[in-house]
Amino acid sequence: MPQTALITGITGQDGSYLSELLLKKGYNVHGIVRRASIEDPVHRLHRLGHILEDIELHPGSLESYPSLYEIVRKVSPDEIYHLGAQSFVSYSFEDEFSTINTNLNGTHYMLSTFRQCAPEARFYFAGSSEMFGKVKNVPQTEDTPFHPRSAYGISKVAGFHITRNYREAYGLYTASGILFNHESPRRGYEFVTRKITSHAAAISKGKAKELILGNLDAERDWGHAQDYVHAMWLMLQKDEADDYVIATGTTNTVRKFCELAFEHVGLDYRNYVKTDSKLFRPAEVAALQGDANKAEESLGWRPTKTFQNLVIEMVEHDLAQI
Ligand code: F7E
């Protein structure tokens, strides 16, 4: 019997890679999307275009418990991957309320419908390294205390605790991945990596003149999204549910990312990158570095792609887009 998976956030970078992975493994893949996405597939479902025939999409909203309830009841999934969220940290400073409402209630609603309609299923929650925020230890492990620095980070800490409590209080199978930054050519343009690679490509082709960024000294542990969705799947295959840090263990600055991306198109980033204080965050997460030893030991997971290759793959993709 093929397994059935239900994914929230299926239209995003991770949702699209995860769908591909699960289809390859023979799963029936279902996704929850906004009605507006179904009405505008060219723009809103562009990451799923090549697999749209193979998956089933259901209109629903993370803000509407009844819509989620109906879908979970109908699909009766074996595995639920809850990836949907307002995931842009900067925006969470502009609209704390909608970020916290969507992320926290969305997670709570999904957990509750899972408990009501599919308690035998396994549930994955997309936690984030933003939960560590003002870090207490370097590198960060599953035992590092949380100190979130944005409404986004706060919503993820709360989601993480509710998810764990559904495991402890009701005996349900819930696992959280504490995923550090993960990127790819499918990354949204608002995130710093794609902003850099798309501008480096455009500048090299004479289509743009400069790139305005915020904090160039921020340090992130950047991995490849394809590796990270594999970790999500592995987490739900264990007999016992648990929580795992997923990271490369290597950090680089935004500046270094710029240097490599521009170097790949034969340019010196210092001639094109400018900073604007408006793009600095009111509370910055200065540096993140994850320790994924537990995932390696327990899941056999390891990143397969290097930072350098990630940057090159993204720049190459953006060059081809022009
Ligand atoms: O920023 C700095 C910025 O927006 C990375 C999300 O997937 O990963 C992501 O969150 C760094 C920050 O990602 C610009 O200040 C400088 O220090 O690409 P980002 P993020 O905030 O780390 C975590 C794990 C998630 O869970 C999130 O959902 O880059 N930075 N200049 C800039 N960032 C942006 N976006 N734009 C700039 O112009």
XYZ file of N, CA, C and O in Angstrom, residues 46 48 52 63 92 112 142-143 161 177 236 306 312:
52
model
N 4.403 27.902 -9.367
C 5.469 27.722 -10.357
C 6.507 26.685 -9.935
O 7.098 26.016 -10.779
N 5.865 23.946 -8.575
C 5.262 22.607 -8.660
C 4.840 22.255 -10.084
O 4.310 21.162 -10.325
N 2.627 18.898 -11.101
C 1.223 19.192 -10.761
C 0.275 18.028 -11.058
O -0.706 17.825 -10.341
N -5.346 29.632 8.586
C -6.103 30.460 9.521
C -7.495 29.891 9.791
O -8.238 30.437 10.597
N 8.388 39.888 9.714
C 7.764 39.660 11.023
C 7.958 40.851 11.958
O 7.257 40.984 12.958
N -4.082 19.858 16.156
C -5.362 19.451 16.701
C -6.153 18.601 15.697
O -6.750 17.586 16.073
N 20.472 20.442 20.074
C 19.084 20.287 20.531
C 18.942 20.770 21.978
O 17.833 21.051 22.432
N 20.044 20.853 22.725
C 19.971 21.256 24.136
C 20.248 22.732 24.364
O 20.187 23.214 25.507
N 7.195 24.013 21.047
C 6.734 23.510 22.352
C 5.364 22.842 22.245
O 5.124 21.811 22.888
N 12.062 19.375 13.282
C 13.401 19.620 12.749
C 13.760 21.053 13.072
O 12.970 21.954 12.806
N 10.680 11.121 10.192
C 9.396 10.430 10.373
C 9.511 8.915 10.157
O 8.518 8.206 10.281
N 28.219 21.332 -0.771
C 29.054 22.326 -0.092
C 28.489 23.730 -0.297
O 27.701 23.975 -1.220
N 27.270 28.570 -6.412
C 27.438 28.458 -7.871
C 26.138 27.966 -8.530
O 25.701 28.501 -9.544
